Amino acid sequence: MTTQQPSRRSFVKQASCGFGSLAMMAMGASGIQAATPDYRVPPRAKRIIFLFMQGGVSQVDSFDYKPALAEYHQQEFAFDDARTIAKQGKHGTKHKLMKSPWEFRPYGQSGKLVSDLFPETASHVDDLCFLHGMHTEGVAHGPSTLFLHCGASNFIRPSIGSWVYYGLGTENEDLPGFVSISPSIGNGGSRNYGTAFLPARFQGTPIGTAGKDQLRLDNMERPADMSPIASSQRELIHRLNRAQLDRRRNLGDLPAIDESYDLAWRMQRVAPELMDLSQESKATQTAYGLDNPKTRGYGRKCLLARRLCEAGVRFIQVTYGDNSANPSWDQHSNIPKHAHHAAAVDQPIAALLADLRQRGLLEDTIVWWGSEFGRTPYAQNNGTGRDHNPVGFTVWLAGGGFRPGFSFGATDEFGFQAIQGKVHMHDLHATLLHQLGINHERLTYRHAGRDFRLTDVYGRITHDVLT
C-alpha cells in the first residue's frame, strides 16, 4: 500500500493550523466552567452594594466607643501589633493612647453610640448591623485591600463581585452583573474587580476612577444609528463569530469577547438613560447632596449605585478614595482629617439607606460598609495620627436579612484587638454569599487541577447576625 506524501505547502498549512489549535486550547484550559450544580441555598438578598472606604476608617473614632481612651489619654501601654513587629522586630512596644477628637452620642431605639463624624448615618442605626470583632490579613493597604476584595493577598484570585456574578448571573441581560464605581488604580487596581481565572465575562465593569467625580462609560453614548440595518449588521457579525466558535472548540476567552460585544450593543440602548442622574427629582438630588460641593462627588456615586441596583445589577462596589500612594482615610499623622472625608460621605450614605428603604429595595439588598482594616487606638509615633490595625475593626451591614439595630462582637477596652464575636474576613465573605443564596463551600471553579472558591478552605457563616 502506498501512501501519498503531502506537499510542503499542505504540510505547513495543516501543521500551522494544528499549532494554532494547540495554542487556542491552552488559552481555553482555564475556561472550563466547573461550578457544582448544588451550591444554591434559600436566598435572603438578591444583590450587594459595597461602600468601600479606602484607607482604613478608625473604628474608635466612628462606631466603636471606648471610654478608656479618654480615661488613659496620653498614657503609655504595651501593644503587640504585627506592623510594629515587622518594622522593629520587637514585641510589647509601648505607645501613648489617644482619645477620640469627637464626641459619641446615642442614636435610635437601640441607643447605639456613634461619633459626631457620622451624624447622618447614625440616624439609621436601627437599620444597621455592626460587626465590631472584625479581623483580617495583611498590615499594608495593598495586601489587605486585595484580601478584602479577593479573599487572598499573595495569589491572583477572582474578586467577590466576580464570584457573585458567576454564581448568580445578572437580573438584567442588558446590563453587566457587576459594576465597580470609581475604582482605584492602586493597591491591587483592576484585580479588585477582576476575574483572575474565572471566564472574562464575569469581570466588573468600571465606571469612572477614584478621586474623580466624572462618571462615564467610554463609547457608551447612544449611537445615532440604531436602525434595523445597523441591528442586522451586528447580527451578521454575531453569526460569523458563532460559526467560528462552532468550528473550533476551546477558544479561550473568544466566546466572552463575543458576548461582551453583544452586551455592549444592548447597553447602548439603556446605559445612557440609566446614568443620567438629572432624571431624578430635585428632592432626591438634594437628599444625596448633589447641590453641595462637599458631598456631590460621593453623592452622585451613591445615587448611581441605587439606579444600578434598581435596574438589576447584582454587585455594585462604590469606592471612596483616590489614586495617591496614601488612600483617603489613611491618617497616620493627622486623624482630624477624618472629618473631611466623613463630611463627604455621611449624607450620601444616609440618603442611599433612606432611598432603598422607601423604594422597598433594602429588604433584598445588602449594603456593606467598611475598609480594608481599622486603625490603632494609640497615636502613631506619639503624634496625632493612627497606624493600620488589621486585628480589630468595625464594618456594618444593612438589609438583606441582617439583624437591624444590632451590635455583634467586641474589641478590648482600648479598641485594639477583637476579643469577642470575632469575624474573620473569610467569615464575612461566607456570610454574604449565604445571604445571596450561595453555599460558599460549593461555589467552586476548577483551575490548574484544583477546585478554588472565594473563601479558600476557610470561612464560617456568622449566624448570630442574621434574622
Coordinates of C-alpha atoms in Angstrom, one line a residue:
M1 CA 0.0 0.0 0.0
T2 CA 1.4 3.3 -1.0
T3 CA 0.8 6.5 1.0
Q4 CA 0.8 9.8 -0.8
Q5 CA 3.2 12.2 0.7
P6 CA 1.8 15.6 1.5
S7 CA 3.2 18.6 -0.3
R8 CA 5.3 21.1 1.6
R9 CA 2.6 23.7 1.3
S10 CA 0.0 21.2 2.5
F11 CA 2.1 20.2 5.5
V12 CA 2.8 23.7 6.6
K13 CA -0.8 24.7 6.2
Q14 CA -2.0 21.7 8.3
A15 CA 0.7 22.0 10.9
S16 CA 0.3 25.7 11.4
C17 CA -3.4 25.2 12.0
G18 CA -2.6 22.5 14.4
F19 CA -0.2 24.7 16.4
G20 CA -2.8 27.4 16.4
S21 CA -5.4 24.9 17.8
L22 CA -3.0 23.8 20.5
A23 CA -2.4 27.5 21.5
M24 CA -6.1 28.1 21.5
M25 CA -6.7 25.0 23.6
A26 CA -4.1 26.2 26.1
M27 CA -5.7 29.6 26.3
G28 CA -9.0 27.9 27.0
A29 CA -7.8 25.5 29.5
S30 CA -8.7 27.8 32.3
G31 CA -12.1 28.5 30.8
I32 CA -13.8 25.2 31.7
Q33 CA -16.8 26.1 33.9
A34 CA -16.9 23.7 36.8
A35 CA -19.2 25.1 39.4
T36 CA -21.0 22.4 41.2
P37 CA -24.8 22.4 40.5
D38 CA -25.8 22.2 44.1
Y39 CA -24.3 25.4 45.6
R40 CA -27.6 27.2 45.9
V41 CA -29.4 27.7 49.3
P42 CA -32.5 29.7 50.0
P43 CA -31.6 33.4 49.5
R44 CA -32.4 36.4 51.6
A45 CA -31.0 39.0 49.3
K46 CA -30.5 39.5 45.5
R47 CA -27.7 42.0 45.4
I48 CA -24.9 43.8 47.3
I49 CA -23.9 47.5 47.3
F50 CA -20.4 47.7 48.8
L51 CA -19.4 51.1 50.1
F52 CA -15.6 50.8 50.2
M53 CA -13.9 53.3 52.5
Q54 CA -10.4 53.0 51.1
G55 CA -7.5 53.5 53.5
G56 CA -8.9 52.4 56.9
V57 CA -11.6 54.2 58.9
S58 CA -10.7 54.4 62.6
Q59 CA -13.2 52.3 64.5
V60 CA -12.5 54.1 67.8
D61 CA -13.4 57.4 66.2
S62 CA -16.6 56.2 64.5
F63 CA -18.7 53.3 65.7
D64 CA -16.7 51.6 68.5
Y65 CA -16.8 53.8 71.5
K66 CA -14.1 53.2 74.1
P67 CA -14.3 55.5 77.2
A68 CA -10.9 54.1 78.4
L69 CA -9.2 56.1 75.7
A70 CA -10.3 59.3 77.3
E71 CA -9.5 58.0 80.8
Y72 CA -6.0 56.9 79.9
H73 CA -5.3 59.6 77.2
Q74 CA -1.5 60.1 76.7
Q75 CA -0.6 57.2 79.0
E76 CA 1.7 54.5 77.6
F77 CA 0.7 50.9 77.2
A78 CA 2.4 48.0 75.6
F79 CA 0.9 46.6 72.3
D80 CA 1.8 43.6 70.2
D81 CA 0.9 44.5 66.7
A82 CA 2.2 42.9 63.5
R83 CA 3.1 46.2 61.9
T84 CA 5.4 47.4 64.7
I85 CA 6.9 43.9 65.0
A86 CA 7.5 43.8 61.2
K87 CA 9.2 47.2 61.3
Q88 CA 11.2 47.0 64.5
G89 CA 11.3 43.3 65.3
K90 CA 10.2 44.0 68.9
H91 CA 7.2 42.8 70.9
G92 CA 5.4 44.8 73.6
T93 CA 6.3 48.2 72.2
K94 CA 4.8 51.0 74.3
H95 CA 2.6 53.6 72.7
K96 CA 0.6 56.6 74.0
L97 CA -3.1 56.1 73.9
M98 CA -5.0 58.9 72.1
K99 CA -8.6 59.8 72.8
S100 CA -11.0 60.5 70.0
P101 CA -11.3 64.1 69.0
W102 CA -15.1 63.5 68.5
E103 CA -17.9 63.1 71.0
F104 CA -20.1 60.0 70.9
R105 CA -23.9 60.2 71.2
P106 CA -26.7 57.7 71.5
Y107 CA -29.0 57.2 68.5
G108 CA -32.2 55.4 67.7
Q109 CA -34.1 53.0 69.8
S110 CA -31.1 50.8 70.1
G111 CA -29.2 53.7 71.8
K112 CA -26.1 52.9 69.7
L113 CA -23.2 55.3 70.4
V114 CA -21.9 56.9 67.3
S115 CA -19.3 59.7 67.0
D116 CA -20.0 63.1 65.6
L117 CA -18.2 62.1 62.4
F118 CA -21.3 60.3 61.1
P119 CA -24.5 62.0 62.4
E120 CA -26.5 61.3 59.2
T121 CA -25.6 57.7 59.1
A122 CA -26.2 57.5 62.8
S123 CA -29.9 58.4 62.2
H124 CA -30.2 55.0 60.6
V125 CA -28.6 52.9 63.3
D126 CA -31.8 50.9 63.8
D127 CA -31.3 49.6 60.3
L128 CA -27.7 48.7 60.8
C129 CA -25.9 45.6 62.0
F130 CA -22.5 46.3 63.4
L131 CA -19.6 43.8 63.4
H132 CA -17.1 45.0 66.0
G133 CA -14.9 41.9 66.1
M134 CA -13.6 42.1 62.5
H135 CA -10.1 41.0 61.8
T136 CA -8.2 40.3 58.5
E137 CA -4.9 39.5 56.9
G138 CA -2.1 42.0 55.9
V139 CA -0.8 45.1 57.6
A140 CA -0.4 47.2 54.4
H141 CA -3.0 48.6 52.1
G142 CA -2.2 46.5 49.1
P143 CA -2.4 43.1 50.7
S144 CA -5.4 43.9 52.9
T145 CA -7.3 45.6 50.1
L146 CA -6.8 42.5 47.9
F147 CA -7.8 40.2 50.7
L148 CA -10.9 42.3 51.3
H149 CA -12.0 42.0 47.6
C150 CA -10.5 38.6 46.6
G151 CA -10.0 36.6 49.8
A152 CA -6.3 36.3 49.1
S153 CA -3.3 38.6 49.0
N154 CA -0.4 36.5 47.7
F155 CA -2.1 35.0 44.7
I156 CA -4.2 36.3 41.8
R157 CA -7.8 35.4 42.7
P158 CA -11.3 36.4 41.4
S159 CA -12.9 39.3 43.2
I160 CA -16.0 38.7 45.3
G161 CA -18.2 40.6 42.8
S162 CA -17.0 38.2 40.1
W163 CA -17.8 35.2 42.2
V164 CA -21.3 36.6 42.8
Y165 CA -21.8 37.3 39.1
Y166 CA -20.5 33.8 38.3
G167 CA -22.8 32.2 40.8
L168 CA -26.0 34.2 40.2
G169 CA -25.7 35.7 36.8
T170 CA -27.5 39.0 36.1
E171 CA -31.1 40.1 36.7
N172 CA -30.9 42.3 33.5
E173 CA -29.5 40.9 30.3
D174 CA -28.9 44.5 29.1
L175 CA -26.5 45.3 31.9
P176 CA -23.5 43.6 33.4
G177 CA -24.0 41.8 36.7
F178 CA -21.0 43.5 38.4
V179 CA -20.1 47.2 38.3
S180 CA -17.3 49.0 40.1
I181 CA -17.9 52.7 40.6
S182 CA -14.7 54.8 40.8
P183 CA -12.2 52.0 41.5
S184 CA -8.7 52.9 42.5
I185 CA -5.7 52.1 40.2
G186 CA -3.6 51.4 43.3
N187 CA -3.5 48.7 46.0
G188 CA -4.4 45.9 43.6
G189 CA -6.1 48.1 41.0
S190 CA -8.2 46.1 38.5
R191 CA -7.6 42.9 40.4
N192 CA -10.1 44.2 42.9
Y193 CA -12.9 43.9 40.3
G194 CA -11.2 41.3 38.1
T195 CA -11.9 37.6 37.3
A196 CA -8.5 36.1 37.5
F197 CA -9.1 32.6 36.2
L198 CA -12.9 32.9 36.0
P199 CA -14.3 33.5 32.5
A200 CA -13.7 37.1 31.4
R201 CA -17.4 37.9 31.1
F202 CA -17.7 37.9 34.9
Q203 CA -15.3 40.9 35.3
G204 CA -16.6 44.0 36.9
T205 CA -17.4 46.9 34.6
P206 CA -15.6 50.1 35.9
I207 CA -17.3 53.4 35.8
G208 CA -15.0 56.4 36.5
T209 CA -11.9 56.3 38.6
A210 CA -11.1 57.0 42.2
G211 CA -10.5 60.6 43.1
K212 CA -12.5 62.0 40.2
D213 CA -16.2 63.0 40.2
Q214 CA -16.8 62.2 36.5
L215 CA -18.9 59.1 35.9
R216 CA -19.0 57.7 32.4
L217 CA -18.6 54.6 30.4
D218 CA -16.4 55.1 27.4
N219 CA -18.0 54.6 24.0
M220 CA -21.4 54.1 25.6
E221 CA -23.2 57.1 24.2
R222 CA -26.5 56.2 22.5
P223 CA -25.5 55.6 18.8
A224 CA -27.0 57.7 16.2
D225 CA -27.9 54.6 14.1
M226 CA -30.0 52.0 15.9
S227 CA -31.9 51.3 12.8
P228 CA -32.9 47.8 11.6
I229 CA -30.0 47.9 9.2
A230 CA -27.5 48.5 11.9
S231 CA -29.1 45.8 14.0
S232 CA -28.8 43.3 11.2
Q233 CA -25.2 44.2 10.7
R234 CA -24.5 43.4 14.3
E235 CA -26.5 40.2 14.0
L236 CA -24.3 39.2 11.0
I237 CA -21.1 39.8 13.0
H238 CA -22.5 37.7 15.8
R239 CA -23.5 34.8 13.5
L240 CA -20.0 34.9 11.9
N241 CA -18.4 34.7 15.3
R242 CA -20.7 31.9 16.4
A243 CA -19.9 30.0 13.2
Q244 CA -16.2 30.3 14.0
L245 CA -16.7 29.2 17.6
D246 CA -18.8 26.2 16.4
R247 CA -16.0 25.1 14.2
R248 CA -13.3 25.3 16.8
R249 CA -13.9 24.5 20.4
N250 CA -11.9 25.6 23.4
L251 CA -11.1 29.1 22.0
G252 CA -10.2 30.6 25.3
D253 CA -11.8 34.0 26.0
L254 CA -13.1 34.4 22.5
P255 CA -16.7 33.4 23.5
A256 CA -16.5 36.0 26.3
I257 CA -15.3 38.6 23.8
D258 CA -18.3 37.9 21.5
E259 CA -20.6 38.1 24.5
S260 CA -19.1 41.4 25.5
Y261 CA -19.8 42.8 22.1
D262 CA -23.4 41.8 22.4
L263 CA -23.7 43.2 25.9
A264 CA -22.1 46.5 24.8
W265 CA -24.6 46.7 21.9
R266 CA -27.5 46.2 24.3
M267 CA -26.1 48.5 26.9
Q268 CA -26.0 51.4 24.3
R269 CA -29.8 51.3 24.4
V270 CA -30.2 51.5 28.2
A271 CA -27.0 52.7 29.8
P272 CA -27.1 56.4 28.7
E273 CA -30.5 56.9 30.3
L274 CA -29.6 54.8 33.4
M275 CA -26.6 57.0 34.0
D276 CA -28.4 60.3 33.5
L277 CA -28.9 61.4 37.1
S278 CA -30.7 64.5 36.0
Q279 CA -33.8 62.4 35.6
E280 CA -34.0 62.2 39.4
S281 CA -36.3 64.6 41.2
K282 CA -34.7 67.8 42.7
A283 CA -35.6 66.5 46.1
T284 CA -33.7 63.2 45.5
Q285 CA -30.7 65.1 44.2
T286 CA -30.7 67.3 47.2
A287 CA -31.0 64.4 49.6
Y288 CA -27.9 62.8 48.1
G289 CA -26.0 66.1 48.4
L290 CA -25.7 66.8 44.7
D291 CA -26.2 70.5 45.4
N292 CA -23.3 70.7 47.8
P293 CA -19.7 70.7 46.5
K294 CA -18.5 68.7 49.6
T295 CA -20.9 65.8 49.0
R296 CA -21.6 66.0 45.3
G297 CA -18.9 63.5 44.3
Y298 CA -19.8 60.6 46.5
G299 CA -23.5 61.6 46.3
R300 CA -23.5 61.0 42.6
K301 CA -21.9 57.6 43.0
C302 CA -24.4 56.5 45.7
L303 CA -27.3 57.7 43.6
L304 CA -25.9 55.8 40.5
A305 CA -25.5 52.7 42.7
R306 CA -29.2 52.9 43.7
R307 CA -30.2 53.2 40.0
L308 CA -28.0 50.2 39.1
C309 CA -29.4 48.2 42.0
E310 CA -32.9 49.0 40.8
A311 CA -32.0 48.0 37.3
G312 CA -30.9 44.6 38.3
V313 CA -27.1 44.7 38.8
R314 CA -26.0 42.0 41.2
F315 CA -22.9 43.5 42.8
I316 CA -22.0 47.2 42.9
Q317 CA -18.9 48.5 44.7
V318 CA -18.7 52.2 45.3
T319 CA -15.2 53.3 46.3
Y320 CA -14.5 56.4 48.3
G321 CA -10.8 57.1 47.8
D322 CA -8.2 58.4 45.5
N323 CA -5.3 57.1 43.4
S324 CA -2.5 58.5 45.5
A325 CA 0.1 56.5 47.5
N326 CA -1.8 57.3 50.7
P327 CA -5.5 56.4 50.4
S328 CA -8.1 58.9 51.6
W329 CA -8.8 57.5 55.1
D330 CA -5.1 56.8 55.8
Q331 CA -4.4 59.4 58.6
H332 CA -1.0 58.4 60.1
S333 CA -0.2 61.9 61.3
N334 CA -3.5 63.8 61.3
I335 CA -6.5 61.8 62.5
P336 CA -8.7 65.0 62.5
K337 CA -8.5 64.8 58.7
H338 CA -11.2 62.0 59.1
A339 CA -13.7 64.8 59.5
H340 CA -13.1 66.0 55.9
H341 CA -13.8 62.5 54.5
A342 CA -16.7 61.8 56.7
A343 CA -18.3 65.1 55.6
A344 CA -18.1 63.9 52.0
V345 CA -19.7 60.5 52.5
D346 CA -22.1 60.8 55.5
Q347 CA -25.1 62.5 53.9
P348 CA -24.9 60.4 50.6
I349 CA -24.8 57.1 52.6
A350 CA -27.7 58.1 54.7
A351 CA -29.6 59.1 51.6
L352 CA -28.9 55.8 50.0
L353 CA -30.2 53.9 53.0
A354 CA -33.4 56.0 53.2
D355 CA -33.9 55.7 49.4
L356 CA -33.5 52.0 49.4
R357 CA -36.0 51.6 52.3
Q358 CA -38.5 54.0 50.7
R359 CA -38.4 52.0 47.4
G360 CA -38.7 48.6 49.1
L361 CA -35.2 47.6 48.0
L362 CA -33.5 47.4 51.3
E363 CA -35.2 44.1 52.2
D364 CA -33.4 42.2 49.4
T365 CA -30.3 44.4 49.0
I366 CA -27.3 44.2 51.3
V367 CA -25.5 47.4 51.9
W368 CA -22.0 46.7 53.1
W369 CA -19.8 49.5 54.6
G370 CA -16.2 49.1 55.5
S371 CA -12.5 49.4 55.0
E372 CA -9.6 47.0 54.4
F373 CA -8.7 47.3 58.1
G374 CA -9.1 49.7 61.1
R375 CA -6.7 51.9 63.0
T376 CA -4.8 51.7 66.2
P377 CA -6.1 53.3 69.5
Y378 CA -2.7 54.8 70.2
A379 CA -1.0 57.8 68.5
Q380 CA 1.5 56.7 65.9
N381 CA 5.0 57.9 66.8
N382 CA 3.3 59.9 69.7
G383 CA 1.8 62.2 67.1
T384 CA -1.8 63.0 66.1
G385 CA -2.5 60.1 63.8
R386 CA -3.2 56.4 64.0
D387 CA -1.5 53.4 62.3
H388 CA -3.0 50.5 60.5
N389 CA -4.9 47.9 62.6
P390 CA -6.0 44.6 61.0
V391 CA -6.7 42.7 64.3
G392 CA -9.8 44.6 65.4
F393 CA -12.1 46.9 63.5
T394 CA -15.7 47.5 62.6
V395 CA -17.9 47.1 59.5
W396 CA -21.7 47.5 59.3
L397 CA -24.3 45.9 57.1
A398 CA -27.9 46.8 56.3
G399 CA -30.8 45.0 54.7
G400 CA -30.7 41.5 53.1
G401 CA -31.6 39.6 56.3
F402 CA -29.0 41.1 58.6
R403 CA -30.2 41.9 62.1
P404 CA -31.2 45.6 62.3
G405 CA -30.2 47.7 65.3
F406 CA -27.7 45.1 66.4
S407 CA -24.1 45.1 67.5
F408 CA -22.1 41.9 67.5
G409 CA -18.6 41.2 68.8
A410 CA -16.2 43.5 70.7
T411 CA -12.7 44.7 70.8
D412 CA -10.7 45.0 74.0
E413 CA -11.1 48.0 76.3
F414 CA -8.9 50.2 74.1
G415 CA -10.4 49.1 70.8
F416 CA -7.3 47.4 69.6
Q417 CA -7.9 43.7 69.2
A418 CA -11.1 41.7 68.5
I419 CA -11.7 39.5 71.6
Q420 CA -15.4 38.6 71.3
G421 CA -17.6 37.6 68.5
K422 CA -14.6 37.5 66.2
V423 CA -15.4 37.6 62.5
H424 CA -12.6 37.0 60.0
M425 CA -12.8 38.5 56.5
H426 CA -13.3 34.9 55.2
D427 CA -16.3 34.6 57.6
L428 CA -17.8 37.8 56.3
H429 CA -17.4 36.6 52.7
A430 CA -19.1 33.3 53.6
T431 CA -21.9 35.1 55.3
L432 CA -22.5 37.5 52.5
L433 CA -22.6 34.6 49.9
H434 CA -25.0 32.7 52.2
Q435 CA -27.4 35.6 52.3
L436 CA -27.3 35.7 48.5
G437 CA -28.3 32.1 48.4
I438 CA -24.8 30.6 47.7
N439 CA -23.1 27.9 49.7
H440 CA -19.5 29.3 49.9
E441 CA -18.0 25.8 50.2
R442 CA -19.8 24.5 47.0
L443 CA -19.4 27.5 44.6
T444 CA -16.1 26.4 43.1
Y445 CA -14.2 26.7 39.9
R446 CA -11.6 24.2 38.6
H447 CA -8.3 25.8 37.7
A448 CA -4.9 24.2 37.3
G449 CA -6.2 20.9 38.6
R450 CA -7.7 22.3 41.8
D451 CA -11.2 23.5 42.8
F452 CA -11.0 27.1 44.0
R453 CA -13.5 29.2 45.9
L454 CA -13.7 32.7 47.4
T455 CA -13.1 31.5 50.9
D456 CA -10.3 29.1 50.1
V457 CA -10.6 26.3 52.8
Y458 CA -11.8 28.7 55.4
G459 CA -14.9 30.7 56.3
R460 CA -17.8 30.2 58.7
I461 CA -21.2 31.7 58.4
T462 CA -21.9 34.2 61.3
H463 CA -25.5 33.1 62.0
D464 CA -25.7 35.4 65.1
V465 CA -26.1 38.5 62.9
L466 CA -28.9 37.0 60.7
T467 CA -32.6 37.4 61.3

